[in-house]
CSV table of C-alpha atoms and ligand atoms in Angstrom, one decimal:
chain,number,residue,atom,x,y,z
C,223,UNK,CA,-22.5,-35.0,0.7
C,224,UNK,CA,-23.3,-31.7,1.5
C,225,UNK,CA,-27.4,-31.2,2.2
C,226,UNK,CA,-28.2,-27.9,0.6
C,227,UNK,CA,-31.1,-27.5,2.8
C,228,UNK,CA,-29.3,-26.9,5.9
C,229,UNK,CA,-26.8,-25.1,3.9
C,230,UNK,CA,-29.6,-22.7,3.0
C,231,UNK,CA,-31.2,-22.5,7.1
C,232,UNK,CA,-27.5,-21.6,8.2
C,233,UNK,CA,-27.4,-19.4,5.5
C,234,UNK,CA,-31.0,-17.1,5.9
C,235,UNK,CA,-30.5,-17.7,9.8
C,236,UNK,CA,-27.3,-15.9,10.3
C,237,UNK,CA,-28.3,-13.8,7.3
C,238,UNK,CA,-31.6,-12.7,9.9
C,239,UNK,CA,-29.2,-11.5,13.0
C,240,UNK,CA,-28.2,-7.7,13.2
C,241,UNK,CA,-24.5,-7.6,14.1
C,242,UNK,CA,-22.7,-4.1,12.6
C,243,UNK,CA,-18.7,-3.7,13.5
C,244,UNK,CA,-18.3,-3.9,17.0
C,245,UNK,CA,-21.9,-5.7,17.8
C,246,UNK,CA,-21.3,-9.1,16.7
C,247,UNK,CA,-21.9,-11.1,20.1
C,248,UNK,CA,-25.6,-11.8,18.6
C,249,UNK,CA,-23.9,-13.5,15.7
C,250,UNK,CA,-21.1,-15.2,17.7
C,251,UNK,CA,-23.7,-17.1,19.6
C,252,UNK,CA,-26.1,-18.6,16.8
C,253,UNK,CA,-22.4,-19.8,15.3
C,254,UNK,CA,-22.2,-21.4,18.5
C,255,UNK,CA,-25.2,-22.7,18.7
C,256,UNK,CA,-25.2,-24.4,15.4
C,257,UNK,CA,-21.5,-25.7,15.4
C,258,UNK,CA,-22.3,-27.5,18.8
C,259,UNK,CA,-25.9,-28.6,17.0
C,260,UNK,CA,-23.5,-30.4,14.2
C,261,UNK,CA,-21.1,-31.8,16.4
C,262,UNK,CA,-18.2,-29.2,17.7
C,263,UNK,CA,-17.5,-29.9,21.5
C,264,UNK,CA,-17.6,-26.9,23.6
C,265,UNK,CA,-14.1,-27.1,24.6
C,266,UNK,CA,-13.5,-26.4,20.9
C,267,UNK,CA,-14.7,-23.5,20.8
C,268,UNK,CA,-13.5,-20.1,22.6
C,269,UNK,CA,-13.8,-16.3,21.9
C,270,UNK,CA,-10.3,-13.8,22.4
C,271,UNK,CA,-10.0,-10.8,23.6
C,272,UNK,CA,-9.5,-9.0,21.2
C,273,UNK,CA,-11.9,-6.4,21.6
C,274,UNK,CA,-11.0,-5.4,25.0
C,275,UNK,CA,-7.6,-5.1,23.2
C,276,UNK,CA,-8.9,-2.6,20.6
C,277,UNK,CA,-11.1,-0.8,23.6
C,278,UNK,CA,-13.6,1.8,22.5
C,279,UNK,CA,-16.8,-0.2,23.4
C,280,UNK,CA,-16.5,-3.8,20.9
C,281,UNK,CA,-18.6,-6.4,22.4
C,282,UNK,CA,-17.1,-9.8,21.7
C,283,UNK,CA,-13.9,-11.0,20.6
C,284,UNK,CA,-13.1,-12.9,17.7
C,285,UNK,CA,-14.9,-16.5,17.6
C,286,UNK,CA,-12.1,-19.3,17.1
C,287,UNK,CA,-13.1,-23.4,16.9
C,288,UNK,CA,-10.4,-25.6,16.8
C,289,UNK,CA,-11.6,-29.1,15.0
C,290,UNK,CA,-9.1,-31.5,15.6
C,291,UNK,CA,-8.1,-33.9,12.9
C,292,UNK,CA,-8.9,-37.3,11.9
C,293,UNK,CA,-6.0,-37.4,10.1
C,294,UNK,CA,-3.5,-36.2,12.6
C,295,UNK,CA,-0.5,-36.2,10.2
C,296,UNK,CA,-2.3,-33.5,8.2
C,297,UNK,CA,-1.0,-29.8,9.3
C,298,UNK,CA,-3.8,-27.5,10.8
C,299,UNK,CA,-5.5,-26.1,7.8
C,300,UNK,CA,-8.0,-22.3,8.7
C,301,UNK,CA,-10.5,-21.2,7.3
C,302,UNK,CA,-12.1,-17.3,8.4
C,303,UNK,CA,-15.1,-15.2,7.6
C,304,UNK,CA,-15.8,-12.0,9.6
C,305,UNK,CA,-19.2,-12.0,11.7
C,306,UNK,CA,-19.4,-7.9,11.2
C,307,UNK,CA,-21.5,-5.8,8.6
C,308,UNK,CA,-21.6,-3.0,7.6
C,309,UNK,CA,-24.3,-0.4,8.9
C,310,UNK,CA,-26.4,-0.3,5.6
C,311,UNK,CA,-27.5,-3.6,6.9
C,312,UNK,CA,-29.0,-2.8,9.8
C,313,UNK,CA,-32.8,-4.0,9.9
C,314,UNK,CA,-32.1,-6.6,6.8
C,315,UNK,CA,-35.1,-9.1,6.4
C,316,UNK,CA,-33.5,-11.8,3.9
C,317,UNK,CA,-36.1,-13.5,1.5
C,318,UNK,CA,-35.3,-15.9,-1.6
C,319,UNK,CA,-36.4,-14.4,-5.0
C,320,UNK,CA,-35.6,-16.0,-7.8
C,321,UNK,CA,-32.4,-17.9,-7.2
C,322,UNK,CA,-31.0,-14.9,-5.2
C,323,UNK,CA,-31.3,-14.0,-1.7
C,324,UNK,CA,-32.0,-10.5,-1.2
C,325,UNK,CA,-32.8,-8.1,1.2
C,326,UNK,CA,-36.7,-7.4,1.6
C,327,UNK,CA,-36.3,-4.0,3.2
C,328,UNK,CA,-34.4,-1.2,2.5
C,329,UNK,CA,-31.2,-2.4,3.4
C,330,UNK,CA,-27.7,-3.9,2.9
C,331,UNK,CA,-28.3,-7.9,3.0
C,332,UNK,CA,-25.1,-8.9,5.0
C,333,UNK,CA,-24.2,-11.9,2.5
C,334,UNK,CA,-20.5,-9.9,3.3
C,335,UNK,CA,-19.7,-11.9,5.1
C,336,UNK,CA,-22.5,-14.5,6.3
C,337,UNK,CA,-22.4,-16.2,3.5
C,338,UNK,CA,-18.6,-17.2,4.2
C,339,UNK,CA,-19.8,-17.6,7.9
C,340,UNK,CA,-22.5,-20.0,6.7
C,341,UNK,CA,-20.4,-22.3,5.0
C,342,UNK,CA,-17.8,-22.7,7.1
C,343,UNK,CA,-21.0,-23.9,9.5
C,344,UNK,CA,-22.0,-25.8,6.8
C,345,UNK,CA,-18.7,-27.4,6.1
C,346,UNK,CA,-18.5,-28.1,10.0
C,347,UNK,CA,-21.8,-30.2,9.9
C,348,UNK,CA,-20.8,-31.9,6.4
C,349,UNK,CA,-17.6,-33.1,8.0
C,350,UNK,CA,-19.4,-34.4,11.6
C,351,UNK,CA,-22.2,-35.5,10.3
C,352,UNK,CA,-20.6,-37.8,8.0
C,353,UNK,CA,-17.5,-38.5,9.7
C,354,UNK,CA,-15.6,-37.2,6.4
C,355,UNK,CA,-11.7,-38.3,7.1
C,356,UNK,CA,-10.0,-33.9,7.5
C,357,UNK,CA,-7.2,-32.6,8.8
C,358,UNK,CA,-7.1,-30.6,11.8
C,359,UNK,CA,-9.2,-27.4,11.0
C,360,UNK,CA,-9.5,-23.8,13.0
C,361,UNK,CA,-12.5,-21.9,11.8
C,362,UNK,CA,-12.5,-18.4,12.8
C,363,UNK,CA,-14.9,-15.7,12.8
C,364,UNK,CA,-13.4,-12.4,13.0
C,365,UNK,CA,-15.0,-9.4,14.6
C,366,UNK,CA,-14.7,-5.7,13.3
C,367,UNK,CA,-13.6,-6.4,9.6
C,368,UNK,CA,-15.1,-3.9,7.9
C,369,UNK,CA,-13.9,-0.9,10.1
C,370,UNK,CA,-10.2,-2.1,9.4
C,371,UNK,CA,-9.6,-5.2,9.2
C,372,UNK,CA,-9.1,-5.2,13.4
C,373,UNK,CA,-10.1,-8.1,14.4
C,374,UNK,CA,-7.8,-10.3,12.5
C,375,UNK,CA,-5.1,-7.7,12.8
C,376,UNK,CA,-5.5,-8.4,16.6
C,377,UNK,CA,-5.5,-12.5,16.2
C,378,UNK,CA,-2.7,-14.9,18.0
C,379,UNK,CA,-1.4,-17.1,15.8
C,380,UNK,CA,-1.3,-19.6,18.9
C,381,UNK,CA,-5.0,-19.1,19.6
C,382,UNK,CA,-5.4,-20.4,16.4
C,383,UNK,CA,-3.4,-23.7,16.5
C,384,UNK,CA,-0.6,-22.1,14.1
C,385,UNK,CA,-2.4,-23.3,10.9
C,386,UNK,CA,-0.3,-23.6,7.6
C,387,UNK,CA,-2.2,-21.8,5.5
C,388,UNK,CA,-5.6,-20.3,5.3
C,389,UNK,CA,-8.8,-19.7,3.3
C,390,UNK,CA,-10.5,-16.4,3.7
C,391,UNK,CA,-14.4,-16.3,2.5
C,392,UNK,CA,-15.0,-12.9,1.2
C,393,UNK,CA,-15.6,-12.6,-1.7
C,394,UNK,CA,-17.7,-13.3,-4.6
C,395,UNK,CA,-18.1,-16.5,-7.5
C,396,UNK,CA,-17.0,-19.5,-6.3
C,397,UNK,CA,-14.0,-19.9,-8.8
C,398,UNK,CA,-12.1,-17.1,-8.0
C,399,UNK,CA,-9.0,-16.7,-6.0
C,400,UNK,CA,-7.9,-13.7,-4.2
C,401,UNK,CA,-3.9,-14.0,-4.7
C,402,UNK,CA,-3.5,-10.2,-3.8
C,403,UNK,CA,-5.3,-6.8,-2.5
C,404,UNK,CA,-3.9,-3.4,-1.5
C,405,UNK,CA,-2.6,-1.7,1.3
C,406,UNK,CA,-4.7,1.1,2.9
C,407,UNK,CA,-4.4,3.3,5.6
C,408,UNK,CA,-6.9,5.5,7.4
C,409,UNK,CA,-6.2,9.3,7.9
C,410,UNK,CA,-7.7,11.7,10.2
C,411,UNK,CA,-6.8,15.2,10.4
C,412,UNK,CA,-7.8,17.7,13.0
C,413,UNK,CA,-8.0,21.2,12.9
C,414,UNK,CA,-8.3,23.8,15.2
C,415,UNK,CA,-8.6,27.4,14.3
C,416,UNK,CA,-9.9,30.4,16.7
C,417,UNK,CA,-14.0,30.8,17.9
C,418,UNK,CA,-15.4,34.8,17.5
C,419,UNK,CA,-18.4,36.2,16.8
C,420,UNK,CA,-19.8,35.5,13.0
C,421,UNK,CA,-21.3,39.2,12.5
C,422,UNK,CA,-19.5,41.0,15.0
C,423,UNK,CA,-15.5,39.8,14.8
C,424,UNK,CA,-15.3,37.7,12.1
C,425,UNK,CA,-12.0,38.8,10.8
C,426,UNK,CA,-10.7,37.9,14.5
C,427,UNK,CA,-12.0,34.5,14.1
C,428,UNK,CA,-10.3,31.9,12.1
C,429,UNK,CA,-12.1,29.2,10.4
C,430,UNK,CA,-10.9,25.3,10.8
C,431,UNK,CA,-14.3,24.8,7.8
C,432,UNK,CA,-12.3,27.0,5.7
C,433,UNK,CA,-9.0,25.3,6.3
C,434,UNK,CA,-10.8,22.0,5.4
C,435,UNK,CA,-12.4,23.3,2.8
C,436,UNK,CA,-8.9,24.5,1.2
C,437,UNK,CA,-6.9,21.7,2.1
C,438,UNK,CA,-9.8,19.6,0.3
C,439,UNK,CA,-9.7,21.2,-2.9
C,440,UNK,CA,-6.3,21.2,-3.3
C,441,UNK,CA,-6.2,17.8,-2.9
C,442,UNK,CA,-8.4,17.4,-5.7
C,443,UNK,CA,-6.8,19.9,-7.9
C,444,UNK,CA,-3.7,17.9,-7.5
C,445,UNK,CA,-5.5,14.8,-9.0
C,446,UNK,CA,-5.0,13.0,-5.4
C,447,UNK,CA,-8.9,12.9,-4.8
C,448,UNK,CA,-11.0,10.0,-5.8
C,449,UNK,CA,-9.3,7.3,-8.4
C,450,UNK,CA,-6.2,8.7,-8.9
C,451,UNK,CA,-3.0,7.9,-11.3
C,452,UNK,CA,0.3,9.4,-12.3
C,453,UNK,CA,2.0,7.7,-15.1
C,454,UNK,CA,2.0,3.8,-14.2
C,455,UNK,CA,1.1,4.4,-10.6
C,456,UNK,CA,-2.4,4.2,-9.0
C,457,UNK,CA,-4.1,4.9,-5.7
C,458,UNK,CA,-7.4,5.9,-4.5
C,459,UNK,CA,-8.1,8.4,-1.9
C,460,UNK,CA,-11.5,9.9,-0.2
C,461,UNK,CA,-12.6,12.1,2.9
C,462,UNK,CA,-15.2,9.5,4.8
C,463,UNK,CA,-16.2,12.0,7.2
C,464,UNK,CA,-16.8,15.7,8.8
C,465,UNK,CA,-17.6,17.3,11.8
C,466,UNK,CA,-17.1,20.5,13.3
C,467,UNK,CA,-18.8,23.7,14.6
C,468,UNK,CA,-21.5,24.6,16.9
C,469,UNK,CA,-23.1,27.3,15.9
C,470,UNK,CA,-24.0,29.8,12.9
C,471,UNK,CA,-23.2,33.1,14.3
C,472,UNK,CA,-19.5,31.5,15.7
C,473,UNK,CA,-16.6,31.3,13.8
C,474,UNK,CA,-15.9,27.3,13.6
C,475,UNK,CA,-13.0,26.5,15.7
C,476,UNK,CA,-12.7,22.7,15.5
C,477,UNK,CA,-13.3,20.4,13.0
C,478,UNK,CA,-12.3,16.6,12.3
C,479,UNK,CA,-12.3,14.8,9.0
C,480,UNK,CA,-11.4,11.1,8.5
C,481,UNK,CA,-11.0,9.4,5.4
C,482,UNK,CA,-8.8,6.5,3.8
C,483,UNK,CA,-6.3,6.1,1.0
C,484,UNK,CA,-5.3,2.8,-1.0
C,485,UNK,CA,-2.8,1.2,-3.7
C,486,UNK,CA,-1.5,-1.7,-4.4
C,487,UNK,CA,2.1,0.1,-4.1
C,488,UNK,CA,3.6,0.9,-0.9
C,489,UNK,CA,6.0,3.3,-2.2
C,490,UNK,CA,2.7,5.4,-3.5
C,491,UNK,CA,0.4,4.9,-0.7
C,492,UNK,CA,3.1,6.9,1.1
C,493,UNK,CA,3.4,9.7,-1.6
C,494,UNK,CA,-0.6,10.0,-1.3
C,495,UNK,CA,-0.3,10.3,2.1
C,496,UNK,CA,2.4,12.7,2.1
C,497,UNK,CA,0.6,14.8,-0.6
C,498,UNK,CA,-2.9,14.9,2.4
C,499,UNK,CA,-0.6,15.5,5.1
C,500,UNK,CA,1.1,19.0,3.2
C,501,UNK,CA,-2.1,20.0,1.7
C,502,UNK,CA,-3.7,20.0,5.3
C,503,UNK,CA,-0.6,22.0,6.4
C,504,UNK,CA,-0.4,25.0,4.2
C,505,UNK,CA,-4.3,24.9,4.3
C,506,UNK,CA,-3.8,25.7,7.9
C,507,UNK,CA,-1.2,28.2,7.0
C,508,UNK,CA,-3.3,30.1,4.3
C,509,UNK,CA,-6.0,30.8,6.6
C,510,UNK,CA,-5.2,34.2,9.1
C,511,UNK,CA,-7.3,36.0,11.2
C,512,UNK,CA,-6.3,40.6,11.5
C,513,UNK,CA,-3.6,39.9,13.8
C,514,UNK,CA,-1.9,37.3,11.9
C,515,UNK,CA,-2.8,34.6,13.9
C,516,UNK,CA,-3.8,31.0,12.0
C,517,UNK,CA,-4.9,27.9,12.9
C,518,UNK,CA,-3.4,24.4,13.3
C,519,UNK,CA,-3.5,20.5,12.0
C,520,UNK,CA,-3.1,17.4,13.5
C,521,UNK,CA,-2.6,15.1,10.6
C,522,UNK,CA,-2.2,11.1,11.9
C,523,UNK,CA,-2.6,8.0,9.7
C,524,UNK,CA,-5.0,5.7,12.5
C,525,UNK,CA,-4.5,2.6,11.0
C,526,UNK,CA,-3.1,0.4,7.9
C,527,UNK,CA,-2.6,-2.5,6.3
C,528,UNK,CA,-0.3,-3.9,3.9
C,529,UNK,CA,-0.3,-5.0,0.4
C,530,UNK,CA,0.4,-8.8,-0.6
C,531,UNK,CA,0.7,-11.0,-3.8
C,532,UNK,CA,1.1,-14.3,-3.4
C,533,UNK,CA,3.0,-16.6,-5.8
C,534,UNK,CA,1.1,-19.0,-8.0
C,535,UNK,CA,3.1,-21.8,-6.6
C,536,UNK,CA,2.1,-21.4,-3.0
C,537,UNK,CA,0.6,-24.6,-1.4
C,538,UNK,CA,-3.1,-22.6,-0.6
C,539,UNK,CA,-3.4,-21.2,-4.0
C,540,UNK,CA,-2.5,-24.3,-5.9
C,541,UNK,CA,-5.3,-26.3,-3.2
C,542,UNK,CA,-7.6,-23.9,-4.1
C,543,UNK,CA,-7.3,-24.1,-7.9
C,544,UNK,CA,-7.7,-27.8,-7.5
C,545,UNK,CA,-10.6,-27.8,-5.3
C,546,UNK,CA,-12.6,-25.1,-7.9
C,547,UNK,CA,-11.0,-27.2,-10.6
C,548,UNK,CA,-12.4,-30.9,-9.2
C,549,UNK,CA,-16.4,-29.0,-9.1
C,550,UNK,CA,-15.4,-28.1,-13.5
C,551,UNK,CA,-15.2,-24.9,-12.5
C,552,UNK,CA,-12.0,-22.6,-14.3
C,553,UNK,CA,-10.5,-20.7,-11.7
C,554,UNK,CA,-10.0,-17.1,-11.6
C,555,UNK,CA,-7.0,-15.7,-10.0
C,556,UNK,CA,-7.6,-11.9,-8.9
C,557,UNK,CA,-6.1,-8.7,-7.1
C,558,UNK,CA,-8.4,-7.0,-5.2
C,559,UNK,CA,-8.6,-3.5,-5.1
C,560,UNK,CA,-9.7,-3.5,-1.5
C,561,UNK,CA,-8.1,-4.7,2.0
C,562,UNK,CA,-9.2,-8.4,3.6
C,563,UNK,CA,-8.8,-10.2,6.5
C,564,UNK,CA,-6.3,-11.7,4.6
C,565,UNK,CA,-3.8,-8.6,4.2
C,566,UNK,CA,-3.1,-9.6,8.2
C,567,UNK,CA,-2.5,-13.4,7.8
C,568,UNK,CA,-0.1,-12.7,4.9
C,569,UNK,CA,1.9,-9.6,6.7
C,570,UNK,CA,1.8,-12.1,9.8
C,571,UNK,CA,3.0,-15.3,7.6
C,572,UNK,CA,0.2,-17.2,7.2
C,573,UNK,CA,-0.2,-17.5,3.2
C,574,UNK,CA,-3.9,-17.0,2.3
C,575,UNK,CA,-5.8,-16.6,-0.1
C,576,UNK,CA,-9.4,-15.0,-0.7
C,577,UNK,CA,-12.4,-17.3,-1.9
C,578,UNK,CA,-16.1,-16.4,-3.0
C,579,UNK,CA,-19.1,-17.5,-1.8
C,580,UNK,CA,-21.8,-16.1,-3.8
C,581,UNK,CA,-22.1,-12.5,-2.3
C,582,UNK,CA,-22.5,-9.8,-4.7
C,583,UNK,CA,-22.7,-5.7,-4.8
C,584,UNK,CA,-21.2,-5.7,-0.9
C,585,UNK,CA,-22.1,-2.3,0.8
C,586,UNK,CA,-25.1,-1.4,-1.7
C,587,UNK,CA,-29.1,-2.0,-1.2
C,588,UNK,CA,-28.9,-4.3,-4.1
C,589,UNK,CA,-26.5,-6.5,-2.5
C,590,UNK,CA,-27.5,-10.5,-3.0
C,591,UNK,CA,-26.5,-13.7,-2.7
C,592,UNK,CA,-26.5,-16.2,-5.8
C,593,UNK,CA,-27.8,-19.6,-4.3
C,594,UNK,CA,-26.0,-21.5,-6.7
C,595,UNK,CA,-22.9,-20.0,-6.2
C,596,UNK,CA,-23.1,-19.8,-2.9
C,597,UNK,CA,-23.7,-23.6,-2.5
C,598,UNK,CA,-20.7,-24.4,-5.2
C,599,UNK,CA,-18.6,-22.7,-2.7
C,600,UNK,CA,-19.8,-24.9,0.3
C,601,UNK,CA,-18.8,-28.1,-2.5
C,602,UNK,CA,-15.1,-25.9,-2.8
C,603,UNK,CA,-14.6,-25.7,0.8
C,604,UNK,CA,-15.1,-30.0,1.2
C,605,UNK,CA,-12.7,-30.7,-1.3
C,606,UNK,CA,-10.1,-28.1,0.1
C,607,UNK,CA,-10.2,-30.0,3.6
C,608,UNK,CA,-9.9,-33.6,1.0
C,609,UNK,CA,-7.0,-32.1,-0.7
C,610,UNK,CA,-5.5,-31.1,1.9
C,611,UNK,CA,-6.2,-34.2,3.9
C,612,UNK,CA,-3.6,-36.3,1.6
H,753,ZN,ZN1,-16.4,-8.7,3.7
């Protein structure tokens, strides 16, 4: 039923659009514009306001279409794919080689997530077109994903029709299942030490690079940098960024580093956490100018999310076994070692799970999308609305 031609224009068109975290309004309005082309009314579809919500300059809010049922016994079923990329995919040209869509220039391709965008368009038209018997169905496009997870962090559930359960497409083959992933938060610490003259009164000067630079290494002499594990437990950690100084001949006075930490335990997410914050302290501490004087750190976590498994019983992940079981596929239930969308429907109650539609090496040059798989996954999404349907 699905035709994999239009499958494949909805997939290279949206693939074509620029639209980083925080400029998705581009992308927002060719979804638009193809959802009403297969059939959406317009009073389906709205955007939230969630970005004026975060602030800080995001143009659009998050895109939410409520279908309503044929079957209006059915309970509201959602499905989600963030509109945002990330900014390695700025300028992407998509072209087909072989049976892979890659990028032509130098660039991220954006498959993460367009290729989960371009189903759910494709599963919009399938069921219009053909006036395919579904249950009521929200489709929503969240903004600012890949920054944090924000936009679905800042959904209403009654925006979106309170849906029982959800499908998240973000991922990669179209058998596997997404029944956990990690919680993460994002750290920033900012230091302040005291501005003098480089060659004339350095020793009156203290230096915030030096306090970064200490607090840094003994973070990673601690075994807390990078991949790290103690006994059983496990965690990752990393400094994103840096930025501090004005000059060479003056003692650098502020600086501001930003990073992230992840695991899929709670209990050791806070001990890595705990172990940045008191490195960042006696850093500050160690570092005096001739008169005694040192500097000082502002350690904040800036945002998180939680950690969630889901049980193997739940209604969404025993749908979507059967619906990557009806196309012969085997499915593959995994734990991500990174944060979705999905982390906020599950802290929020709305049991979810993680699906893949094609995309492959997310954030890299070499990123792709596997036609095949990616049209397999439109096939997944169909019989998830006919399962759910009954
Ligand atoms: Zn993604």
């Amino acid at each position: 039923m699905i035709n994999n031609d239009r499958a494949m224009e909805h997939l290279m068109d949206l693939l074509a659009i620029e639209g980083p975290t925080g400029r998705e309004t581009q992308v927002a309005a060719a979804i638009t514009r193809k959802l009403i082309e297969a059939g959406c009314r317009k009073s389906w579809i709205r955007t939230d306001d969630a970005h004026r919500r975060l602030g800080d300059g995001y143009e659009t809010g998050n895109l939410i279409v409520r279908l309503p049922g044929t079957i209006r016994t059915a309970p509201r079923i959602m499905f989600s794919a963030h509109m945002d990329t990330v900014p390695l995919c700025r300028g992407a040209i998509p072209q087909i080689r072989g049976g892979r869509v890659v990028s032509k220039s130098d660039t991220g391709l954006g498959g993460d997530d367009r290729s989960g965008c371009a189903a759910m368009v494709t599963l919009a038209e399938t069921l219009l077109k053909n006036k395919v018997p579904h249950p009521p169905i929200t489709l929503l496009f969240p903004i600012a994903e890949e920054n944090g997870l924000h936009g679905s962090r800042m959904v209403r559930f009654e925006d979106l029709g309170n849906p029982v359960m959800g499908f998240n497409l973000d991922g990669q083959e179209p058998n596997e299942i997404v029944i956990g992933a990690m919680s993460s938060v994002r750290w920033q610490a900012e230091i302040t030490g005291i501005s003098t003259h480089a060659g004339l009164a350095p020793h009156k000067g203290v230096s915030a690079g030096l306090i970064a630079s200490r607090a840094m290494a003994r973070i990673a002499q601690e075994g807390y940098f990078g991949r790290i594990e103690k006994g059983h437990r496990k965690g990752t950690s990393n400094l994103g960024t840096m930025h501090g100084g004005e000059a060479n001949n003056q003692v650098m006075d502020n600086a501001v580093l930003t990073g992230e930490c992840r695991s899929h335990s709670p209990a050791f997410l806070d001990q890595i956490v705990r172990v940045y914050r008191k490195s960042f302290e006696q850093a500050a501490l160690s570092v005096t100018n001739d008169a005694g004087r040192t500097g000082s750190v502002e350690f904040s976590v800036i945002s998180d999310y939680r950690a969630f498994r889901l049980k193997k019983t739940e209604t969404c992940v025993r749908i979507a076994r059967e619906a990557v079981e009806s196309l012969g596929l085997a499915p593959n239930p995994l734990v991500m070692d990174a944060g979705l969308d999905a982390n906020n429907f599950n802290e929020k109650g709305l049991p979810t799970v993680t699906l893949g539609t094609g995309s492959h090496r997310f954030h890299q040059v070499d990123e792709y999308v596997e036609i095949q798989e990616y049209l397999t996954a439109c096939r997944v999404l169909l019989a998830i609305t006919q399962l759910t349907a009954r």
